[in-house]
Short mmCIF file of C-alpha atoms in Angstrom, two decimals:
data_model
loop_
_atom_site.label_atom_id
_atom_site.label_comp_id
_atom_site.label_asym_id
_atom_site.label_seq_id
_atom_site.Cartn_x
_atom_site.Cartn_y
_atom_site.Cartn_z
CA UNK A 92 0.00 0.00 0.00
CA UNK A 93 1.08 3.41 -1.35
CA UNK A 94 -0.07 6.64 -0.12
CA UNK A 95 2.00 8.77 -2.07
CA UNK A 96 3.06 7.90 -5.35
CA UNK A 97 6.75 10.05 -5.71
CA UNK A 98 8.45 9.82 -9.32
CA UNK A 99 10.34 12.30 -8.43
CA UNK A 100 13.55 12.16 -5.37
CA UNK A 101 12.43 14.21 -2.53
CA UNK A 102 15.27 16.53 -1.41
CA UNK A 103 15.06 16.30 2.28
CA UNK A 104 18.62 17.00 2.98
CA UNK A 105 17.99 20.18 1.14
CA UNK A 106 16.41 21.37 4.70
CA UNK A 107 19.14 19.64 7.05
CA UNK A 108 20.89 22.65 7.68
CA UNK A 109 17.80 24.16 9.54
CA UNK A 110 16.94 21.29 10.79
CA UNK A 111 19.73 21.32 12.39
CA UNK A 112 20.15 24.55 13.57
CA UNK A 113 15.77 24.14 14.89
CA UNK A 114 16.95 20.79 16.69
CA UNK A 115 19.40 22.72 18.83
CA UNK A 116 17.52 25.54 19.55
CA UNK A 117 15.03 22.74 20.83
CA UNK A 118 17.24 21.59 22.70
CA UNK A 119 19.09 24.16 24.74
CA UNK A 120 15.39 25.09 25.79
CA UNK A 121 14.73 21.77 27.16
CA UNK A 122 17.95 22.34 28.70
CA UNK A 123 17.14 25.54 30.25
CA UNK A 124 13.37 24.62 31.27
CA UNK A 125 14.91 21.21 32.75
CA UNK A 126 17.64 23.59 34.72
CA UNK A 127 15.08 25.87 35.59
CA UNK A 128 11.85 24.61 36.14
CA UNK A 129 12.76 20.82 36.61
CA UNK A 130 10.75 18.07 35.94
CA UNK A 131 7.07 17.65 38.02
CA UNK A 132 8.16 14.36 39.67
CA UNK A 133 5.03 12.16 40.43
CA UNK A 134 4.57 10.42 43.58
CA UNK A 135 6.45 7.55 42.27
CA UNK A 136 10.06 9.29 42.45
CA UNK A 137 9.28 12.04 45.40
CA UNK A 138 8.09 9.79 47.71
CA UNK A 139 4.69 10.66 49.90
CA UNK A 140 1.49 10.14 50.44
CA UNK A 141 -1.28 9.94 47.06
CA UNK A 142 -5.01 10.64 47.90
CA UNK A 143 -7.67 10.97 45.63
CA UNK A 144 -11.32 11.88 46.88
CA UNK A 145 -14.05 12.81 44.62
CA UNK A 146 -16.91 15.91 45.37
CA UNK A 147 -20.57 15.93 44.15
CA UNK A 148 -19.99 19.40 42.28
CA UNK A 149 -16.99 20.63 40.71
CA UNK A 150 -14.46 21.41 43.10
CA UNK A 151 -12.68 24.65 44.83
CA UNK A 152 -9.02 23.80 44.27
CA UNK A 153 -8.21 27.32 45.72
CA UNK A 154 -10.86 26.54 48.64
CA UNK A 155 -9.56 23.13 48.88
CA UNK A 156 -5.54 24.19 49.65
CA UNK A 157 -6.95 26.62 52.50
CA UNK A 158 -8.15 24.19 54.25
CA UNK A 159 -4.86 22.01 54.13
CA UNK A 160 -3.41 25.13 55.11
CA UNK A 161 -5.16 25.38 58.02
CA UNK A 162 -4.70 21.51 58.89
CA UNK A 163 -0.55 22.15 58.76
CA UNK A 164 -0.44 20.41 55.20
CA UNK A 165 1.02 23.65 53.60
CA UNK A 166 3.42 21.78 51.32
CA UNK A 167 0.13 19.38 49.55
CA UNK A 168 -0.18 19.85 46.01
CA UNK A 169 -3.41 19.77 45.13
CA UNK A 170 -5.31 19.28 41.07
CA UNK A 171 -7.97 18.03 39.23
CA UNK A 172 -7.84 14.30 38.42
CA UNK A 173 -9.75 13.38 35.36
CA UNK A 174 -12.73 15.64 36.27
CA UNK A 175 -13.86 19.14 38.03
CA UNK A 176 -15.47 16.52 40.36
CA UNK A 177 -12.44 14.70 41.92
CA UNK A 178 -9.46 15.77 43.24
CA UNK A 179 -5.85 14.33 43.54
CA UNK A 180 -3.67 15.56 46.92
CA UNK A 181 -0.15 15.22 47.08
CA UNK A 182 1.63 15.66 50.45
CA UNK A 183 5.59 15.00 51.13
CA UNK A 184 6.74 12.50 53.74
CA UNK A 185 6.08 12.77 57.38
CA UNK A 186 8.29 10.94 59.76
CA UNK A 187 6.21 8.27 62.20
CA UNK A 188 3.20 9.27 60.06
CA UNK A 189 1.42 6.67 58.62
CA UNK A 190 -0.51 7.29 54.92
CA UNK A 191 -3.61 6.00 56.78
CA UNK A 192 -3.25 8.86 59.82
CA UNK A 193 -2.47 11.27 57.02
CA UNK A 194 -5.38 10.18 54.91
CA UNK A 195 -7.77 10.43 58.05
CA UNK A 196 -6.50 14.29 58.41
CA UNK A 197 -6.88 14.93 55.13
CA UNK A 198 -10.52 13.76 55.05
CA UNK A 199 -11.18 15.77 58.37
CA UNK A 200 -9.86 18.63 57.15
CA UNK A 201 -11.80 18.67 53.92
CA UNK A 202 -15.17 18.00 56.09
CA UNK A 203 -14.80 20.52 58.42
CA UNK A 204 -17.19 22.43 56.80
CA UNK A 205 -19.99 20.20 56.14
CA UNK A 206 -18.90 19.11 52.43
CA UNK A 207 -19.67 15.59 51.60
CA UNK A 208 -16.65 13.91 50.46
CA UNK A 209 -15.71 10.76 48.87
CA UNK A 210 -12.24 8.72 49.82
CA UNK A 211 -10.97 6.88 46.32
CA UNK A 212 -7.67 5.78 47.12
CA UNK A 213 -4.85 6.01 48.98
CA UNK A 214 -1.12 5.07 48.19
CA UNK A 215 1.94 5.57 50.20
CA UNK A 216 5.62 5.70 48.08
CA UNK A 217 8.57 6.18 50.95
CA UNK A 218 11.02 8.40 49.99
CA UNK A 219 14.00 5.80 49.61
CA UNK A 220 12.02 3.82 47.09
CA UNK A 221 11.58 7.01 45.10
CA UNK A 222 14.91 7.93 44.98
CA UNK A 223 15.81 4.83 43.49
CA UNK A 224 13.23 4.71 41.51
CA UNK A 225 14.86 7.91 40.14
CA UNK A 226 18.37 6.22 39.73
CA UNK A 227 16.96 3.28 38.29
CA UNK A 228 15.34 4.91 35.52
CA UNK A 229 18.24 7.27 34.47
CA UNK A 230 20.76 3.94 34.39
CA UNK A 231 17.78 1.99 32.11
CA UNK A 232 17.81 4.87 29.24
CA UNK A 233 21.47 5.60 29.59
CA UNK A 234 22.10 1.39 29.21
CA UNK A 235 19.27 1.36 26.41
CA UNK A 236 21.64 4.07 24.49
CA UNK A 237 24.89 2.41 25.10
CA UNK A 238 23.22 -1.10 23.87
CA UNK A 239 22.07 0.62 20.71
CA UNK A 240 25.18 2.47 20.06
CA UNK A 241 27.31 -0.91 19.94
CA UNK A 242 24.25 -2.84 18.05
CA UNK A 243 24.41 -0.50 15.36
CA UNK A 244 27.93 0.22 15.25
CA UNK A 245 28.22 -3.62 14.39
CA UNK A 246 25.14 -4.16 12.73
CA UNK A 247 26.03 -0.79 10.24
CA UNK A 248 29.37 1.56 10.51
CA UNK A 249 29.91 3.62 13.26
CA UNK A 250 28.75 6.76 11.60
CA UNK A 251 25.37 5.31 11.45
CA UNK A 252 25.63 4.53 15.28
CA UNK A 253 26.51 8.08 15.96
CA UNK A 254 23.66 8.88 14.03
CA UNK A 255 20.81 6.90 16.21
CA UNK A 256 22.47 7.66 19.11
CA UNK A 257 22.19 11.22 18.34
CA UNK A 258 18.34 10.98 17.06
CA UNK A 259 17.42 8.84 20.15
CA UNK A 260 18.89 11.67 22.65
CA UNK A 261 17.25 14.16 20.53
CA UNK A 262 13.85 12.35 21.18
CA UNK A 263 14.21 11.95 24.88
CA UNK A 264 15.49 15.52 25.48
CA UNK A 265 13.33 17.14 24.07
CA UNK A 266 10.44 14.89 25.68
CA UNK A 267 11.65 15.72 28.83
CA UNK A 268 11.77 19.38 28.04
CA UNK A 269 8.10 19.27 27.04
CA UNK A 270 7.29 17.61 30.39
CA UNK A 271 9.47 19.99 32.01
CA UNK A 272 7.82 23.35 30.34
CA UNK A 273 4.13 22.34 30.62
CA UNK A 274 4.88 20.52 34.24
CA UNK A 275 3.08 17.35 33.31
CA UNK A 276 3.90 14.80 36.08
CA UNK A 277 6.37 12.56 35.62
CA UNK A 278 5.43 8.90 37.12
CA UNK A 279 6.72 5.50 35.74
CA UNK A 280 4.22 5.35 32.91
CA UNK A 281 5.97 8.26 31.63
CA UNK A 282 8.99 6.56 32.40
CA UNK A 283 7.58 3.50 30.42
CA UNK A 284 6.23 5.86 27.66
CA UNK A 285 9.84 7.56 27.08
CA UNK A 286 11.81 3.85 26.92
CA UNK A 287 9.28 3.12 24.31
CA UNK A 288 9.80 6.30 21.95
CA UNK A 289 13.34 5.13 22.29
CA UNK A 290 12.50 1.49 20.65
CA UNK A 291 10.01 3.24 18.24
CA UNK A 292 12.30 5.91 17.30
CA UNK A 293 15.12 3.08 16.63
CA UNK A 294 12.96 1.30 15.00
CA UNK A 295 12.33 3.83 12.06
CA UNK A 296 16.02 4.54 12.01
CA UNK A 297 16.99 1.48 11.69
CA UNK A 298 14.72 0.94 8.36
CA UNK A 299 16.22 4.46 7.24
CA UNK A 300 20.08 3.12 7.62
CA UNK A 301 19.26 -0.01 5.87
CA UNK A 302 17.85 0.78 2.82
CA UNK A 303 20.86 3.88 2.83
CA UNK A 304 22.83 1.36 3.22
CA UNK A 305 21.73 -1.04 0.17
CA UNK A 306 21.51 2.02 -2.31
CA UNK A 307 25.35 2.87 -1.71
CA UNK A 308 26.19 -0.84 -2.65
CA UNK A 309 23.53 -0.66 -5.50
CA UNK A 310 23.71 2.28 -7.11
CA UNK A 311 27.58 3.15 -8.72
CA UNK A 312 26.85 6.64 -9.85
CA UNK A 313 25.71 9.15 -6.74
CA UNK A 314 26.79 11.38 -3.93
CA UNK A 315 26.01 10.49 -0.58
CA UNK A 316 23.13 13.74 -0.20
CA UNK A 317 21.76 11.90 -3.51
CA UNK A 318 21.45 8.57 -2.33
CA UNK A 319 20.34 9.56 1.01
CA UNK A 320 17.72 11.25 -0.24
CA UNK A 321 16.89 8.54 -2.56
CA UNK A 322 16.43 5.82 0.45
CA UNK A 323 14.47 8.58 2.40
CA UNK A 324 11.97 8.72 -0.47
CA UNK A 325 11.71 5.10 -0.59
CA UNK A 326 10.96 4.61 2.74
CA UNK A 327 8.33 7.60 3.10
CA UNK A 328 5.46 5.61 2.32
CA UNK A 329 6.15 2.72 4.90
CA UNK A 330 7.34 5.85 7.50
CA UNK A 331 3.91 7.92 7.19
CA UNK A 332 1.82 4.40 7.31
CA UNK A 333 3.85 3.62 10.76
CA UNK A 334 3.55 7.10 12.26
CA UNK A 335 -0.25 7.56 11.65
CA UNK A 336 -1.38 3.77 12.96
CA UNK A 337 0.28 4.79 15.74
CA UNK A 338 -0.84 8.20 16.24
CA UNK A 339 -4.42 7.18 15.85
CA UNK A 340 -4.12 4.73 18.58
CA UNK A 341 -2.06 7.17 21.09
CA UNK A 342 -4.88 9.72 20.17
CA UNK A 343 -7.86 7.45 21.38
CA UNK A 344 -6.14 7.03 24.55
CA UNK A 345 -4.86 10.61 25.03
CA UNK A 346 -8.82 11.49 25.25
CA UNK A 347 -10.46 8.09 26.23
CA UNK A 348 -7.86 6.31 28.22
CA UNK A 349 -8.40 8.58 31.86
CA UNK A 350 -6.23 10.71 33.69
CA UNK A 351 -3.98 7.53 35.32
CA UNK A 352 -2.63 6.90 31.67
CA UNK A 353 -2.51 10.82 29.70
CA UNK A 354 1.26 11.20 30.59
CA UNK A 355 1.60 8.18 28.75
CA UNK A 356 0.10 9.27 25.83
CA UNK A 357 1.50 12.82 26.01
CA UNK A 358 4.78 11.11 25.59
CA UNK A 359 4.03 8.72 23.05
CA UNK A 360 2.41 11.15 20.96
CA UNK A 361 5.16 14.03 21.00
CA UNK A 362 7.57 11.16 20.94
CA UNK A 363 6.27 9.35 17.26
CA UNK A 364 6.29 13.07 15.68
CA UNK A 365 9.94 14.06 16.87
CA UNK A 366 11.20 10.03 16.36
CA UNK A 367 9.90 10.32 12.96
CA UNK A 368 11.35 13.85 12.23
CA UNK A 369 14.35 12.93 14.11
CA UNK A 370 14.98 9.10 11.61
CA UNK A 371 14.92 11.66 8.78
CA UNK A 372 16.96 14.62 9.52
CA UNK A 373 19.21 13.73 12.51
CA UNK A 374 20.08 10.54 11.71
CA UNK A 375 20.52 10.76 8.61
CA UNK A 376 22.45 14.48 8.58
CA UNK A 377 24.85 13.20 11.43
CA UNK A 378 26.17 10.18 9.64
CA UNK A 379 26.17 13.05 6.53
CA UNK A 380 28.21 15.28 8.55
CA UNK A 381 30.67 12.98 9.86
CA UNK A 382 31.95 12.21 5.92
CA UNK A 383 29.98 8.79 5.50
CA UNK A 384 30.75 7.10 1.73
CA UNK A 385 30.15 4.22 -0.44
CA UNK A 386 33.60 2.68 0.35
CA UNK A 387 32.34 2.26 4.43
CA UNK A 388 29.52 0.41 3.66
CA UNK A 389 30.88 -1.85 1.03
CA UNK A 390 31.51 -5.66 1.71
CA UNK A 391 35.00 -5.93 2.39
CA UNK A 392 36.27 -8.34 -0.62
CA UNK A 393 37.63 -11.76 0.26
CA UNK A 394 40.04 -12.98 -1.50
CA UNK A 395 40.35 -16.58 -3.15
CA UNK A 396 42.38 -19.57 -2.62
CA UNK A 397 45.89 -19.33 -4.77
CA UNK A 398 44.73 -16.05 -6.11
CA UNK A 399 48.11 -14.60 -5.85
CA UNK A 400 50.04 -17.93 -7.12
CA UNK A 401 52.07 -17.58 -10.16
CA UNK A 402 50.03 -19.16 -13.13
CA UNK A 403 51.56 -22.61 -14.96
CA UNK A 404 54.40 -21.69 -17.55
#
């Protein structure tokens, strides 16, 4: 199946320059907000004590954090969960506090004036397990890029290695730095999300680097922009199919899936459009940059057996 019918090359590396030059604009901004503003750790990596209750009418959030006030929980974070109607409540560590107690004052202080509400749930994360949920995480996408760098390295030429390395750090940066400017909470399914963007965005690259790879043995005549661009056009079809099945899913749980899985999504969703940009133009322009050629990707030719013996007089 063919959604565009191309007779003609497209010249993408036409636009790699400002690619380029976009792509690290991007990212000294996610470097800035994630200096600045850091990331909105969820409950998972902080550590604390999760409660979600649930009013009959839309709720005060204002009213709602006064009333914490008041009950010495001035450090609770409080927000809408899903709905005007229920409420999630954030509150740090307490030591000799159980999540129960602190669930109980919660409640009490939210009653106090006569306002019906509705315990959901309660979780308790302590503070040790979050920060090593926090270590964790950072050693599992800094291992996933390492592992990726060798398999392609091997797999391809190092230039194309450098490449996908640099695409895949592209991706997460600048998924971080979205999470980090619009300070969406960052839990474990986000976590989960950004691993995945990582695969996904491989994924694509590694299609790209392949089918570069075949058109510098197969075609003679060609400089490396040309044939580039060549294998980019040839894989556009199979790259737009890929990107929109998958977009179409991520958008039906964006807006149907609840509020426990729209980090997810968020990330998936920003992560297929920037690992599909990213397979095209940083990939691709870093293995440009760094001087790759047909002789790298050649076979290496064996020679045969008594080759290089004298023939019979």
């Amino acid at each position: 199946m063919q959604l565009l019918k191309l007779s003609d090359t497209v010249n993408f590396m036409r636009l790699r320059i400002p690619a380029m030059v976009l792509s690290t604009v991007l990212i000294l901004g996610s470097f800035v907000s994630l200096g600045v503003n850091s990331l909105n750790w969820g409950l998972d990596f902080t550590g604390g004590t999760l409660i979600e209750v649930g009013y009959e009418d839309a709720a005060n959030l204002e009213g709602i954090r006064a009333q914490l006030n008041e009950a010495n929980f001035e450090d609770a974070i409080v927000q809408n969960f899903g709905s005007s109607q229920d409420v999630l409540i954030r509150i740090a560590p307490r030591d000799g506090v159980k999540a129960v107690t602190i669930g109980e004052q919660v409640l009490t202080a939210l009653r106090a004036d006569g306002t019906e509400v509705d315990m959901r749930r309660i979780e308790f994360v302590g503070p040790n397990v979050g920060e090593e949920l926090t270590e964790q995480g950072g050693l599992a996408m800094l291992v996933a890029l390492l592992c990726i760098l060798v398999y392609v390295a091997m797999r391809f030429e190092w230039r194309f290695a450098l490449g996908s390395v640099s695409a895949l750090a592209h991706d997460v940066i600048l998924t971080l730095g979205l999470f980090s400017v619009l300070q969406i909470e960052f839990d474990l399914t986000v976590l989960a999300a950004v691993l995945a963007v990582i695969g996904y965005s491989l994924n694509d690259t590694i299609v790209v680097c392949d089918r570069i790879r075949e058109n510098f043995r197969k075609i003679r005549k060609g400089e490396p922009v040309e044939i580039i661009n060549i294998s980019l056009t040839q894989t556009l079809n199979r790259t737009i199919i890929t990107s929109l099945t998958t977009v179409l899913v991520l958008v039906a749980l964006f807006y149907k899936g609840g509020a426990l899985i729209h980090g997810f999504a968020t990330a998936l969703l920003f992560g297929v459009v920037v690992g599909t940009y990213s397979s095209v133009y940083i990939a691709s322009s870093v293995a440009l940059a760094l001087g790759i050629s047909k002789e790298d990707l050649m076979p290496p030719q064996v020679e045969k057996e008594g080759a290089d013996l004298d023939p019979m007089p």
